[in-house]
Coordinates of C-alpha atoms in Angstrom, one line a residue:
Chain A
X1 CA 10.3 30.5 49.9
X2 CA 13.2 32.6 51.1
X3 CA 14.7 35.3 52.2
X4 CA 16.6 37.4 50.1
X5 CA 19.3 40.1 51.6
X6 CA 20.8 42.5 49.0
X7 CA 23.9 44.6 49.6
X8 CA 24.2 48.2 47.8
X9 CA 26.7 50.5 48.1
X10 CA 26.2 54.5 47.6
X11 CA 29.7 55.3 45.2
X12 CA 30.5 58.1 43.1
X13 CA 28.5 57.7 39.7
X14 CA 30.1 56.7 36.9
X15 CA 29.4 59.4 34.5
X16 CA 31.5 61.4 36.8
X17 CA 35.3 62.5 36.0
X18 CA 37.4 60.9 39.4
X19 CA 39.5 63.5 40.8
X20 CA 42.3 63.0 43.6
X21 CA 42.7 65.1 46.5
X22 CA 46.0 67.2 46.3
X23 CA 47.4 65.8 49.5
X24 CA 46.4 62.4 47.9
X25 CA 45.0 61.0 50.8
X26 CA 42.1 59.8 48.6
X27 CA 39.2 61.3 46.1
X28 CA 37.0 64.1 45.7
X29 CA 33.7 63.1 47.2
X30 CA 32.1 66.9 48.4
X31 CA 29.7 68.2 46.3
X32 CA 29.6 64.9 43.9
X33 CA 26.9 63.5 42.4
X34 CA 26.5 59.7 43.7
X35 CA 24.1 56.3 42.7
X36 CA 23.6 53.3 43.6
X37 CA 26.9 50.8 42.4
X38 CA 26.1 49.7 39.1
X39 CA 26.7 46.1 40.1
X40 CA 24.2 46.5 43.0
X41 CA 21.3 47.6 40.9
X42 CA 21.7 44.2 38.9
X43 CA 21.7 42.4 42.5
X44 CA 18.6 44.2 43.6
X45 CA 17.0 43.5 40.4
X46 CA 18.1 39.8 40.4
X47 CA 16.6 39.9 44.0
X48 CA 13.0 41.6 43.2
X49 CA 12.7 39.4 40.0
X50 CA 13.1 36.6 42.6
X51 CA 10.4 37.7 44.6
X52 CA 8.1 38.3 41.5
X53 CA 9.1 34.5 40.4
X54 CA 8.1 33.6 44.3
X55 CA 11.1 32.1 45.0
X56 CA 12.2 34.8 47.5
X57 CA 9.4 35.9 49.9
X58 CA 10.9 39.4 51.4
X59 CA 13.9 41.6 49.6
X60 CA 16.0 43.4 52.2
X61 CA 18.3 46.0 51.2
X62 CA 21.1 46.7 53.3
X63 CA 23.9 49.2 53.0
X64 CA 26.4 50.8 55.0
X65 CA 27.7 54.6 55.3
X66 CA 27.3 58.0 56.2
X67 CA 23.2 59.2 56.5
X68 CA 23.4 59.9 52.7
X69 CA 23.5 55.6 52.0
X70 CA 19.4 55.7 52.7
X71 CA 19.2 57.4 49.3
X72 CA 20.9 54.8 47.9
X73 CA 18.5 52.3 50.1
X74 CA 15.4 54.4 48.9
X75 CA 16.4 54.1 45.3
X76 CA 16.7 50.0 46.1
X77 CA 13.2 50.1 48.0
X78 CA 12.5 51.9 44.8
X79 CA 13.4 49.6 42.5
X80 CA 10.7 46.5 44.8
X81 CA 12.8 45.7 47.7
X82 CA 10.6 45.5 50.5
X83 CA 12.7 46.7 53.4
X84 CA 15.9 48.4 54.5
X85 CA 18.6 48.3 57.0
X86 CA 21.0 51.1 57.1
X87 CA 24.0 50.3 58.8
X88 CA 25.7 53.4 60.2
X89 CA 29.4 54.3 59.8
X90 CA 30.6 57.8 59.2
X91 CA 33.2 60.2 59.0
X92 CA 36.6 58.9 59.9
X93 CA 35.6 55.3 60.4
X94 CA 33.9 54.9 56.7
X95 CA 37.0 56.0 54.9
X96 CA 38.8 53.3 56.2
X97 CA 35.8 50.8 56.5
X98 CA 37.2 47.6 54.0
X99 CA 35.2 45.0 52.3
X100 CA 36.2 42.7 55.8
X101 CA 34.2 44.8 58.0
X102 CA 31.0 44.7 55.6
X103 CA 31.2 41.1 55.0
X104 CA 30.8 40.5 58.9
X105 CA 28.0 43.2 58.9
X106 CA 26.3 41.3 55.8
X107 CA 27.6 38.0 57.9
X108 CA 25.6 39.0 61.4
X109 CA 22.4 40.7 59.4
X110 CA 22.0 37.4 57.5
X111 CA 21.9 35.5 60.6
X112 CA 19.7 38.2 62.7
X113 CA 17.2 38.5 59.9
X114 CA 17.7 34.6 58.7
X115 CA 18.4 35.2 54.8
X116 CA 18.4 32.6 53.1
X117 CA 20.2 34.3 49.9
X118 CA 22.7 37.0 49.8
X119 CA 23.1 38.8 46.9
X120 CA 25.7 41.5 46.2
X121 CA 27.5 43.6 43.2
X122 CA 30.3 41.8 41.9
X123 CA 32.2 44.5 43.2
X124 CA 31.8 48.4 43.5
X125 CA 32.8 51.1 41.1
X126 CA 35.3 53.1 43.8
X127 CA 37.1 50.8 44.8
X128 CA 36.9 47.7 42.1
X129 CA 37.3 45.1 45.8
X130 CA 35.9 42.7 44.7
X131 CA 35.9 40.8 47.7
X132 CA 32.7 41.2 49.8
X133 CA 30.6 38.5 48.5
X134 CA 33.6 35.8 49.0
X135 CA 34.2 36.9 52.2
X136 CA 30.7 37.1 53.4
X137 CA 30.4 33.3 52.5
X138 CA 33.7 32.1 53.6
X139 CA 32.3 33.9 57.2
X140 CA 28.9 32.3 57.3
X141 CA 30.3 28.7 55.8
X142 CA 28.1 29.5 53.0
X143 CA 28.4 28.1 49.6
X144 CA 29.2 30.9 47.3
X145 CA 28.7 31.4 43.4
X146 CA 30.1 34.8 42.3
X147 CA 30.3 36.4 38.9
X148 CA 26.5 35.3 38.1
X149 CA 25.1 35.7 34.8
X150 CA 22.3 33.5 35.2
X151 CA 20.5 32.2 38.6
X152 CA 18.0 29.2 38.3
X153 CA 16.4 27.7 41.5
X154 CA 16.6 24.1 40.4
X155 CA 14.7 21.7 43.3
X156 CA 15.9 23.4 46.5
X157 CA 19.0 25.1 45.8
X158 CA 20.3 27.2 42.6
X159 CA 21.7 26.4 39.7
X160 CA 24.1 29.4 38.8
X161 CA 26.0 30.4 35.3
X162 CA 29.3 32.2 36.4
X163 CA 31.4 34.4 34.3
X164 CA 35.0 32.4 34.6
X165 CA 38.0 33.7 31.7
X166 CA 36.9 32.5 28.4
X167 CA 33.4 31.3 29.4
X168 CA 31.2 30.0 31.7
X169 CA 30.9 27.8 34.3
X170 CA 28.0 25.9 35.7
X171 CA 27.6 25.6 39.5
X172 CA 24.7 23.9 41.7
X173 CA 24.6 25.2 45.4
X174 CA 22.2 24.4 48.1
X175 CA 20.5 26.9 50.0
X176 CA 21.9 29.0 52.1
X177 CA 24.1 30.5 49.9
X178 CA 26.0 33.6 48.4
X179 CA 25.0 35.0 45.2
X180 CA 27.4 38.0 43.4
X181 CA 25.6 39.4 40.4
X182 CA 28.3 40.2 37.4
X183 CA 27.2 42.5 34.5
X184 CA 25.0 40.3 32.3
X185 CA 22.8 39.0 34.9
X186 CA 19.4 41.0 34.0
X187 CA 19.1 44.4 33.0
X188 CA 17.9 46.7 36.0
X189 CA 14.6 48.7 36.0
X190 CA 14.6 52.4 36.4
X191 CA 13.6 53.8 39.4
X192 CA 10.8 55.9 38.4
X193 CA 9.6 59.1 40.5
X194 CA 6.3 57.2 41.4
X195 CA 7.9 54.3 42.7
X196 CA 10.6 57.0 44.7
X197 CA 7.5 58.6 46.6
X198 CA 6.2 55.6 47.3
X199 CA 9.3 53.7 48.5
X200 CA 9.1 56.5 51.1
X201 CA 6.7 54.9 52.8
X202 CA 8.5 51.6 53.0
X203 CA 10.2 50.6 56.7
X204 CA 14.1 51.6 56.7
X205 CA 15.5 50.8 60.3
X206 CA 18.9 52.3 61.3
X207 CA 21.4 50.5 63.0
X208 CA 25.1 51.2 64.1
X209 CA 28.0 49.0 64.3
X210 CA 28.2 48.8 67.8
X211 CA 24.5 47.0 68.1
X212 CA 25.5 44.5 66.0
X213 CA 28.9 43.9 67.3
X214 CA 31.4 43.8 64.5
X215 CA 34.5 45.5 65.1
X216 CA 35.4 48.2 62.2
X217 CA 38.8 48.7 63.3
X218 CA 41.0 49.5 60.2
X219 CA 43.3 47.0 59.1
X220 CA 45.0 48.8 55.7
X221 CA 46.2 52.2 55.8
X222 CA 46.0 53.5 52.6
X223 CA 49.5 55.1 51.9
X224 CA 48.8 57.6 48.4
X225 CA 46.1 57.9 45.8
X226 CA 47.5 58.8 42.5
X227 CA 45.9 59.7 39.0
X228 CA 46.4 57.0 36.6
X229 CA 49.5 58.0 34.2
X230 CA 48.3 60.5 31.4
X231 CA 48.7 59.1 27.9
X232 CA 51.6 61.1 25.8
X233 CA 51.2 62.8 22.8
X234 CA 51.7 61.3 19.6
X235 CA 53.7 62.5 16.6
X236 CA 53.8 62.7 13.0
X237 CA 56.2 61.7 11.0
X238 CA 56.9 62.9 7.7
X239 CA 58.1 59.9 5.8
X240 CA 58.4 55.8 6.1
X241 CA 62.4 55.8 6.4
X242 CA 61.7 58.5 9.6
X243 CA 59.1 56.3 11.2
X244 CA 61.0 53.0 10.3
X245 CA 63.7 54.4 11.6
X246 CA 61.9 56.0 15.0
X247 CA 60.4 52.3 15.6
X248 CA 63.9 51.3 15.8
X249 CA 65.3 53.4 18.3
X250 CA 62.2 52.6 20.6
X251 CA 62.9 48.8 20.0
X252 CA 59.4 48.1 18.4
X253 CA 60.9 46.0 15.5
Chain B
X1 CA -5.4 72.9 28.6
X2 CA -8.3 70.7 28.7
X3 CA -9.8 69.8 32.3
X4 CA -10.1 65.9 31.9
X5 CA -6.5 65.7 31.0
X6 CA -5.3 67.6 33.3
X7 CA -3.6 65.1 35.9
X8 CA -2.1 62.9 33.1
X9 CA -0.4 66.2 31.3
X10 CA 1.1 67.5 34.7
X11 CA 1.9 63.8 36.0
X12 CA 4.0 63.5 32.3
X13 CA 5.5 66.9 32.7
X14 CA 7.0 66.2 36.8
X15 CA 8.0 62.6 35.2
X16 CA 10.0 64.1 32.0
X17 CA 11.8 67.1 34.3
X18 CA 12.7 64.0 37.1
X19 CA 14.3 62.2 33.8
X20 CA 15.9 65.4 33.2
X21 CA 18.0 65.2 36.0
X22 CA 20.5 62.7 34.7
X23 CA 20.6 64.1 30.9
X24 CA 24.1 64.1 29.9
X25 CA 23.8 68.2 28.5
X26 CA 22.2 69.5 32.0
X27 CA 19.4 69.3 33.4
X28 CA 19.2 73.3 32.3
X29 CA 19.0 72.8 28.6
X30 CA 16.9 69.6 29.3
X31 CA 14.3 71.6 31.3
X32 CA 14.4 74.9 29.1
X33 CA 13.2 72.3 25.9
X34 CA 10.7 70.8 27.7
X35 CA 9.1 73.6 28.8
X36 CA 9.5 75.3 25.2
X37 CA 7.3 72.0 23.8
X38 CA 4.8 71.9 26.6
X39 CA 3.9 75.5 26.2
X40 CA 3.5 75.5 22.4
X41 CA 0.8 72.9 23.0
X42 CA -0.5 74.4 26.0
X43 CA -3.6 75.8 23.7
X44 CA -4.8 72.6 22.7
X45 CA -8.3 72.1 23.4
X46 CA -9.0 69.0 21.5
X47 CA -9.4 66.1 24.4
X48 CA -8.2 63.4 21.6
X49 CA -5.4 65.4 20.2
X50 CA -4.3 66.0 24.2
X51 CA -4.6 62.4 24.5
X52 CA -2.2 61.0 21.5
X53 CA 0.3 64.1 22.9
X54 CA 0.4 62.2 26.4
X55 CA 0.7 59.1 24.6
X56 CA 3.5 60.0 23.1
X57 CA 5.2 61.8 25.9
X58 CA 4.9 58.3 28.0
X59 CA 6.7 56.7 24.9
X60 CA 9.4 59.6 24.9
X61 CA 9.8 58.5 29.1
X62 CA 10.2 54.9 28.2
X63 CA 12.7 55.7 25.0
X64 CA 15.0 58.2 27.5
X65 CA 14.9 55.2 30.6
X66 CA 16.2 53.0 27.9
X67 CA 18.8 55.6 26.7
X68 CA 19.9 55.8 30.2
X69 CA 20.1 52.3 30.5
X70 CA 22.1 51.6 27.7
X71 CA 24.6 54.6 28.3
X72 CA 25.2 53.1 32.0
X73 CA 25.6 49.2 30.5
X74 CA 28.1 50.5 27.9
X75 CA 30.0 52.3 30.2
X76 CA 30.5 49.6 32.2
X77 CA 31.1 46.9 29.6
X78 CA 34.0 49.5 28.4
X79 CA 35.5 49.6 31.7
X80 CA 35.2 46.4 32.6
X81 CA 35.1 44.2 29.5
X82 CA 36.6 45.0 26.6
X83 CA 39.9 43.5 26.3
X84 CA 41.0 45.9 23.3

């Protein structure tokens, strides 16, 4: 039986219209509605399915941000984790917290609470990183097997069906190992109001950066944040000679 | 409203408006609708007939999780997925 850490990140939900900050130093985050990473919720999932299949014996949901991320850590106790461990950075220091810094947190918890699994969104919906689940295993010497669309446990390690361009690959780790959970995986469960109130009575312990020892010291300074370009109008033409003639000039044929 | 059924009818009614939160027209016009269909049956004495009405509220819960659901995976594929 093992241990299953999952990582979730509190982002801004993806029904909601993005917009930048006029001095572009980054996105409007006041007053916006935020969830649980998409990604995240099929981790957990994969995670509490685990523990129903009793292959994992404990589900612990980790995240880290400002005091708001133990929503985010409720809806994941929610959903059947069994514990939580909010890890917390806020105010200056999260806005320039990178995926580094919370692979060496996800690194240190895995060894303090002896995970055997780690199992984190293929990447978040903010920034689109992509890189926390490669880095957390390249720190703990870990095999990893990102982009999973199907986890097996097969003897005593898994046998995992990855996403690659134009199909899929099949990869056998041994235990420990990294898991991140890509779009098909399994289809999360609702957190339902019940299951809300009663994940309220489920342990969530509060840490800061400084007990476990990482160092969160920026290393990319994010220079502008800019809207994407807006698409132009079209135009109609009135005839096939015009439009012939139109594709021409723009060098289309 | 029938006594027995009490618990069941407001358990349904907290669980629909909790839904409500996330529907994609407001919550307002979500909330103002379910209270408009909850009130017309608010006379029912019947216990069965209050019975089939839960019934189907819990089916309405599971049809608008699955709504949600499928809105959020579609999204995503969009973004993510689709090439063209």
């Amino acid at each position: 039986m093992s241990r299953v850490l999952v990582g979730v990140k509190r982002v801004i939900d993806y029904a909601v219209k993005i917009r930048v900050k006029p001095d572009k130093t980054g996105v409007v985050t006041d007053g916006v509605k935020h969830s649980m990473n998409p990604f995240d919720e099929i981790a957990v999932e994969e995670a509490v399915r685990m523990k129903e299949k009793k292959i994992a014996s404990e589900v612990i949901a980790v995240s880290c941000g400002p005091a708001q991320a133990q929503e985010t850590l409720r809806t994941a106790l929610a959903m059947g984790a069994d514990r939580a461990i909010h890890v917390e950075v806020a105010g200056k220091e999260y806005e320039t917290l990178q995926p580094l810094h919370v692979a060496k947190i996800l690194a240190k918890l895995s060894k303090d609470e002896k995970a055997d699994i780690v199992i984190v969104g293929k990447q978040a919906i903010d920034d689109d990183s992509n890189q926390t689940a490669q880095m957390t295993a390249a720190l703990l010497d870990w095999p990893q097997a990102t982009f999973a669309s199907k986890v097996e446990k097969t003897g005593d390690g898994l046998t995992v069906t990855r996403e690659i361009d134009g199909g899929l690959e099949v990869i056998k780790t041994k235990l420990p190992a990294v898991v991140s959970a890509d779009l098909r995986l399994n289809e999360p469960r609702y957190a339902t109001l019940p299951n809300i109130m009663k994940a309220k009575k489920k342990p969530l312990k509060k840490v800061t950066v400084k007990d476990l020892g990482v160092d969160i010291a920026p290393r990319i300074k994010v220079l502008s944040v800019e809207d994407p370009p807006v698409r132009q109008a079209g135009s109609i033409v009135p005839d096939v000679d015009t439009l012939v003639a139109k594709l021409k000039e723009g060098g289309h044929v | 409203m029938s006594q027995p059924h009490r618990r069941a009818v407001l358990n349904l009614y907290k669980t629909l408006l909790y839904l409500g939160r996330e529907w994609p027209q407001g919550y307002d016009l979500f909330r103002k609708r379910l209270h408009k269909v909850f009130t017309k049956n608010s006379g029912e004495e019947n216990p069965e007939k209050v019975k089939i009405m839960v019934k189907h509220g819990e089916f309405v819960v599971k049809e608008i999780e699955a709504l949600y659901k499928l809105k959020k995976y579609r999204a995503m594929k969009k973004r993510y997925y689709d090439e063209n």
